Amino acid sequence: MNRQFTPLRVVFYVVTLLFALVVLSPFYFVLVNSVKSYGEIIIDAAALPTELKFSNYAVGVERVNFWLAFYRSLFVTVIGLGGMAIFGSMAAWKLARVKSRVSTFMYATYILAMIIPFQSIMIPLVVVAHNFRMLNPLGLAILYWGFGMPLTIFLYRGYFNYVPRELDESGMLDGCNDFVLFWRILFPQLRTMTTTIVILQSLWVWNDFLLPLLILQHDRSFYTIPLGINSFFGIYKAQWDMALPILVLGMLPLITAFLFAQKNIVRSIAASGLKG
Amino acid sequence: MATNIRERIINSFALYTLFPYAVFLVFVLLPFFIGGYYSLTDWNGISRNLDFVGLRNFIEMFRDDEGFIVSIVFTFKFTVAACITVNLLGLAYAVLFHTTTRWNSVLRVILVLPNVIGGIILGFVWRFIFAQALPAIGGIFENISWFGQPNTAFWAIVIVLVWQQAGYVMLIYIASMNSIDEQLFEAAEIDGASSFRQFTDITLPLIVPAFTVSIFIVLANSFKIFGLVFSLTGGGPFGTTESLAINIYNEAFIYGNYGLGSAKAVVFFIFVAILSYMQVRFTQRREVAL
């Protein structure tokens, strides 16, 4: 294929550039209006600000208690993902290597449970979580272990097909115990899959709204970012001068993470799609 | 020695698998079965005694609960509209940007970017776009009150979902396109096939698996939609955009009808199970055909 600037090529560049701008425009409008006064936003949201009101951010951050919410989101995501990766990879190892009826049964229930939509178990879940005294951030993270386990196990167990059994056996012959064998020799082999799992699951956990709503709603100091933003809109409705800075801050961690890990994220999404 | 190793593997099986399985059992499977039990009762979430009412909840939701029927119709209509639009646009993106040039990689990143923004924030961002930004741009957008009429509110949600997910399915289509053997195109080129013919006769048939996967991914996402609708339209106007997930949530946690809510959740599960079964059948038939 030639890559010279034929007229068709120029049309392609112009059209796709315009298209990209349309796709990015919501980010632009939110960002620009986040530093305008309420009056200016209402009169003309398409205009540029006459002065930059960065104080909007300070007000928004205070109303949502943003830094606490950020910490809660981070806590739940880190503990949730840590548990999924650690327990999931360990269990997947045994489920992949041991061929027994128990092993097959466990794996089959994990896979079948992937069909169950969250909405059809959420009502009794609240009761069960309440009885276990788990209506708090740590409890929420542990619930994510349960809900994330089927996909995590499915992906790790599939990946173990590419980790030769001889590696297990040579490790054992050299006298490693299981723990050392797994963490020193096998787990590093899973690096690609661990990255994929961490990316897919953390996008879900970080953005999730319904489960945190059910588990943490009763205590404002437990609010994650999505809960904080939701409760802000519940109180202030269309106070856009305070709301837009909050939305910008809410999107910032995700966009930053995306731009940093963009290659891995793109690969993970494509891989998850192909496995179905 | 070999038997020794096998024994060691089996001995530590419980140690490695039981804990995550217990968490899964208690917080996923157990609630699933308790939900089935609740669905046959009139429990209100608070009282200590709950009465067994048989199938009354199931009869009630279909006979007396107009809002539930509306939400079923909305959810199915929305799912179909979302599946078609997201996949058509995603496929178009993939056709335009699947080759690896620097320009294309930048555009792919831009198109995928909205996918990392979660439902609740997405809805609020677009509430601003529909309510303030579009009217300010003017032209054909000037006088549309997006959330005032059922029709425009419906398409507002579809637009946002397309914005969020078209880039995602694009990646699936591109991965599938790039796995096609380059020689097929070279051979077609020599035979004088136009690039349009190459697309319809080589690319399309060979990316059918990607169609199945993408359609069912969007199907699942839109059928279970909660956060985006919750923050964008709140189910309005007049409950016309209330998704099934929101209807179930409201029934249980707003109106306190845990029994009826659980019964709706069972119906919701049956819908999802049928869709999943269809997916498996489609995938299997495809494998047989190949």
CSV table of C-alpha atoms in Angstrom, one decimal, chain A residues 3 9 12-13 16-17 19-20 22-24 26-27 29-30 33 41-42 44-46 87 90-91 93-95 97-98 100 102-103 105-106 109-110 113 115-117 119-129 132 134 142-143 145-147 149-150 165 169 172-173 176-179 182 203 207 209-210 213-214 217 225-226 229-230 233 237 240 244 247 250-251 254-255 258-259 262 265-266 269-270 272-274 276, chain B residues 1 5 8-10 12-24 26-36 38 43 89 93 96-97 99-105 107-121 124-129 131-133 136-137 163 168 171-172 175-176 210 213 217 224-227 230-231 245 248-249 252-253 257-258 261-262 265-266 268-269 272-273 276 279:
chain,number,residue,atom,x,y,z
A,3,ARG,CA,1.1,6.0,2.0
A,9,ARG,CA,-5.9,10.1,2.2
A,12,PHE,CA,-9.6,10.4,5.5
A,13,TYR,CA,-7.4,12.4,7.8
A,16,THR,CA,-11.4,11.1,11.1
A,17,LEU,CA,-9.9,14.0,12.9
A,19,PHE,CA,-14.7,12.5,14.3
A,20,ALA,CA,-12.1,12.2,17.1
A,22,VAL,CA,-16.6,14.9,18.4
A,23,VAL,CA,-15.8,11.8,20.5
A,24,LEU,CA,-13.6,13.9,22.8
A,26,PRO,CA,-17.8,15.8,26.2
A,27,PHE,CA,-14.5,15.8,28.0
A,29,PHE,CA,-17.1,20.7,27.7
A,30,VAL,CA,-16.9,19.3,31.2
A,33,ASN,CA,-17.1,24.6,32.2
A,41,ILE,CA,-22.3,28.0,32.5
A,42,ILE,CA,-26.1,28.5,32.3
A,44,ASP,CA,-23.6,29.8,27.4
A,45,ALA,CA,-21.9,26.4,28.0
A,46,ALA,CA,-20.2,26.6,24.7
A,87,PHE,CA,-6.4,-16.5,46.0
A,90,MET,CA,-3.5,-20.3,43.9
A,91,ALA,CA,-6.9,-22.0,43.5
A,93,TRP,CA,-3.3,-23.8,39.9
A,94,LYS,CA,-4.8,-26.7,41.9
A,95,LEU,CA,-7.9,-26.7,39.8
A,97,ARG,CA,-3.4,-29.6,37.9
A,98,VAL,CA,-5.6,-31.9,40.0
A,100,SER,CA,-10.6,-35.2,40.5
A,102,VAL,CA,-14.2,-32.4,43.5
A,103,SER,CA,-11.9,-30.3,41.3
A,105,PHE,CA,-17.3,-29.8,40.4
A,106,MET,CA,-15.7,-26.7,41.9
A,109,THR,CA,-19.9,-24.2,39.7
A,110,TYR,CA,-17.6,-21.2,39.1
A,113,ALA,CA,-22.2,-19.0,38.3
A,115,ILE,CA,-24.4,-16.5,34.2
A,116,ILE,CA,-26.0,-15.2,37.5
A,117,PRO,CA,-26.6,-11.5,37.1
A,119,GLN,CA,-29.2,-8.0,40.3
A,120,SER,CA,-30.8,-11.3,40.9
A,121,ILE,CA,-28.8,-12.0,44.1
A,122,MET,CA,-28.5,-8.5,45.5
A,123,ILE,CA,-31.5,-8.6,47.8
A,124,PRO,CA,-30.5,-11.6,49.9
A,125,LEU,CA,-26.8,-10.6,49.6
A,126,VAL,CA,-27.5,-7.5,51.7
A,127,VAL,CA,-29.0,-9.7,54.4
A,128,VAL,CA,-26.1,-12.2,54.3
A,129,ALA,CA,-23.5,-9.4,54.3
A,132,PHE,CA,-21.5,-11.3,58.7
A,134,MET,CA,-19.7,-6.8,56.4
A,142,ILE,CA,-14.2,-9.4,50.4
A,143,LEU,CA,-17.5,-9.5,48.5
A,145,TRP,CA,-13.4,-11.6,46.0
A,146,GLY,CA,-16.5,-13.7,45.8
A,147,PHE,CA,-18.0,-12.0,42.7
A,149,MET,CA,-13.5,-15.2,41.5
A,150,PRO,CA,-15.3,-17.0,38.6
A,165,ARG,CA,3.7,-29.3,34.1
A,169,GLU,CA,7.7,-31.4,38.8
A,172,MET,CA,9.3,-30.4,43.5
A,173,LEU,CA,12.2,-32.7,42.7
A,176,CYS,CA,10.7,-26.7,46.9
A,177,ASN,CA,7.6,-26.8,49.1
A,178,ASP,CA,4.3,-25.9,47.5
A,179,PHE,CA,4.4,-22.3,48.7
A,182,PHE,CA,4.1,-21.5,43.5
A,203,LEU,CA,-12.0,-1.1,36.0
A,207,ASN,CA,-16.4,2.1,38.6
A,209,PHE,CA,-21.9,1.7,41.8
A,210,LEU,CA,-24.7,-0.7,42.7
A,213,LEU,CA,-24.5,1.5,47.2
A,214,LEU,CA,-26.1,-1.5,48.9
A,217,GLN,CA,-24.9,3.6,51.8
A,225,ILE,CA,-16.0,8.1,44.6
A,226,PRO,CA,-19.1,6.9,42.7
A,229,ILE,CA,-20.7,11.9,43.4
A,230,ASN,CA,-24.2,10.3,43.4
A,233,PHE,CA,-26.2,15.1,42.8
A,237,LYS,CA,-29.1,18.6,41.5
A,240,TRP,CA,-22.9,22.6,37.7
A,244,LEU,CA,-18.3,19.6,37.1
A,247,LEU,CA,-16.8,14.9,37.6
A,250,GLY,CA,-13.8,11.5,39.3
A,251,MET,CA,-12.6,10.8,35.7
A,254,LEU,CA,-9.2,6.6,35.3
A,255,ILE,CA,-8.0,8.7,32.3
A,258,PHE,CA,-5.6,4.6,31.0
A,259,LEU,CA,-3.0,6.7,29.3
A,262,GLN,CA,-3.0,2.1,27.4
A,265,ILE,CA,-5.5,-2.1,28.6
A,266,VAL,CA,-6.1,-2.4,24.8
A,269,ILE,CA,-9.9,-5.9,26.3
A,270,ALA,CA,-9.1,-7.5,23.0
A,272,SER,CA,-11.2,-10.8,27.0
A,273,GLY,CA,-13.3,-10.4,23.9
A,274,LEU,CA,-11.7,-13.2,22.0
A,276,GLY,CA,-15.7,-14.5,25.3
B,1,MET,CA,8.8,-40.7,43.1
B,5,ILE,CA,4.5,-35.9,43.6
B,8,ARG,CA,1.7,-33.9,47.3
B,9,ILE,CA,-0.4,-32.1,44.6
B,10,ILE,CA,-3.6,-33.6,45.9
B,12,SER,CA,-2.5,-29.3,49.3
B,13,PHE,CA,-5.6,-29.1,47.0
B,14,ALA,CA,-7.9,-28.1,49.9
B,15,LEU,CA,-5.5,-25.6,51.3
B,16,TYR,CA,-5.3,-23.8,48.0
B,17,THR,CA,-8.9,-24.0,46.8
B,18,LEU,CA,-11.2,-24.0,49.8
B,19,PHE,CA,-10.9,-20.4,51.1
B,20,PRO,CA,-11.9,-18.6,47.8
B,21,TYR,CA,-14.5,-21.3,47.2
B,22,ALA,CA,-16.0,-20.7,50.6
B,23,VAL,CA,-16.2,-16.9,50.0
B,24,PHE,CA,-17.8,-17.6,46.6
B,26,VAL,CA,-21.4,-17.9,50.9
B,27,PHE,CA,-21.7,-14.6,49.0
B,28,VAL,CA,-22.7,-15.7,45.5
B,29,LEU,CA,-24.4,-19.1,45.5
B,30,LEU,CA,-26.0,-18.9,48.9
B,31,PRO,CA,-27.8,-15.6,48.2
B,32,PHE,CA,-28.9,-17.0,44.8
B,33,PHE,CA,-30.8,-19.8,46.5
B,34,ILE,CA,-32.1,-17.6,49.4
B,35,GLY,CA,-33.4,-15.3,46.7
B,36,GLY,CA,-35.4,-18.2,45.2
B,38,TYR,CA,-37.7,-15.1,49.3
B,43,TRP,CA,-41.2,-10.5,53.3
B,89,LEU,CA,-20.3,1.7,14.6
B,93,TYR,CA,-14.3,2.0,13.3
B,96,LEU,CA,-11.3,2.4,9.2
B,97,PHE,CA,-8.6,2.0,11.8
B,99,THR,CA,-4.2,-1.1,9.9
B,100,THR,CA,-1.2,-0.2,12.1
B,101,THR,CA,-0.3,3.4,11.3
B,102,ARG,CA,0.6,5.9,14.0
B,103,TRP,CA,-2.5,8.0,13.1
B,104,ASN,CA,-4.7,4.9,13.5
B,105,SER,CA,-3.2,3.9,16.9
B,107,LEU,CA,-7.5,7.3,17.0
B,108,ARG,CA,-8.0,3.9,18.5
B,109,VAL,CA,-6.8,5.1,21.9
B,110,ILE,CA,-9.2,8.1,21.6
B,111,LEU,CA,-12.1,5.9,20.7
B,112,VAL,CA,-11.5,3.4,23.5
B,113,LEU,CA,-10.9,6.1,26.1
B,114,PRO,CA,-14.7,6.6,27.0
B,115,ASN,CA,-14.8,2.9,27.9
B,116,VAL,CA,-12.9,3.4,31.1
B,117,ILE,CA,-15.4,5.9,32.5
B,118,GLY,CA,-17.9,4.1,34.7
B,119,GLY,CA,-21.7,4.2,34.4
B,120,ILE,CA,-22.6,6.6,37.2
B,121,ILE,CA,-20.0,9.3,36.3
B,124,PHE,CA,-23.8,12.7,35.1
B,125,VAL,CA,-21.3,14.0,32.5
B,126,TRP,CA,-23.8,13.4,29.7
B,127,ARG,CA,-26.6,15.0,31.7
B,128,PHE,CA,-24.6,18.1,31.5
B,129,ILE,CA,-23.9,17.6,27.8
B,131,ALA,CA,-28.9,19.8,29.3
B,132,GLN,CA,-26.4,22.5,28.8
B,133,ALA,CA,-23.7,21.9,26.2
B,136,ALA,CA,-25.5,26.1,23.7
B,137,ILE,CA,-24.1,24.7,20.5
B,163,TRP,CA,-20.1,6.5,22.9
B,168,TYR,CA,-14.5,-1.5,23.0
B,171,LEU,CA,-10.9,-3.7,19.5
B,172,ILE,CA,-12.6,-7.1,19.3
B,175,ALA,CA,-8.2,-8.4,16.9
B,176,SER,CA,-10.3,-10.7,14.7
B,210,ALA,CA,-16.1,-11.7,16.6
B,213,VAL,CA,-18.8,-12.3,20.9
B,217,ILE,CA,-21.1,-8.6,25.3
B,224,LYS,CA,-28.2,-5.4,33.0
B,225,ILE,CA,-27.9,-1.6,32.7
B,226,PHE,CA,-28.2,0.2,36.0
B,227,GLY,CA,-25.7,3.0,36.8
B,230,PHE,CA,-29.8,5.8,37.2
B,231,SER,CA,-27.6,8.9,36.8
B,245,ALA,CA,-32.4,-3.6,37.2
B,248,ILE,CA,-35.9,-4.5,40.9
B,249,TYR,CA,-33.8,-2.2,43.0
B,252,ALA,CA,-36.8,-4.1,47.2
B,253,PHE,CA,-34.9,-1.2,48.6
B,257,ASN,CA,-41.1,-5.3,49.0
B,258,TYR,CA,-38.3,-7.8,49.4
B,261,GLY,CA,-38.4,-7.8,44.4
B,262,SER,CA,-36.9,-11.2,44.8
B,265,ALA,CA,-35.0,-10.9,40.3
B,266,VAL,CA,-35.9,-14.6,39.6
B,268,PHE,CA,-34.7,-11.4,35.5
B,269,PHE,CA,-32.4,-14.4,36.1
B,272,VAL,CA,-30.5,-13.7,31.4
B,273,ALA,CA,-30.2,-17.5,31.5
B,276,SER,CA,-26.7,-17.1,27.9
B,279,GLN,CA,-25.0,-17.5,23.2
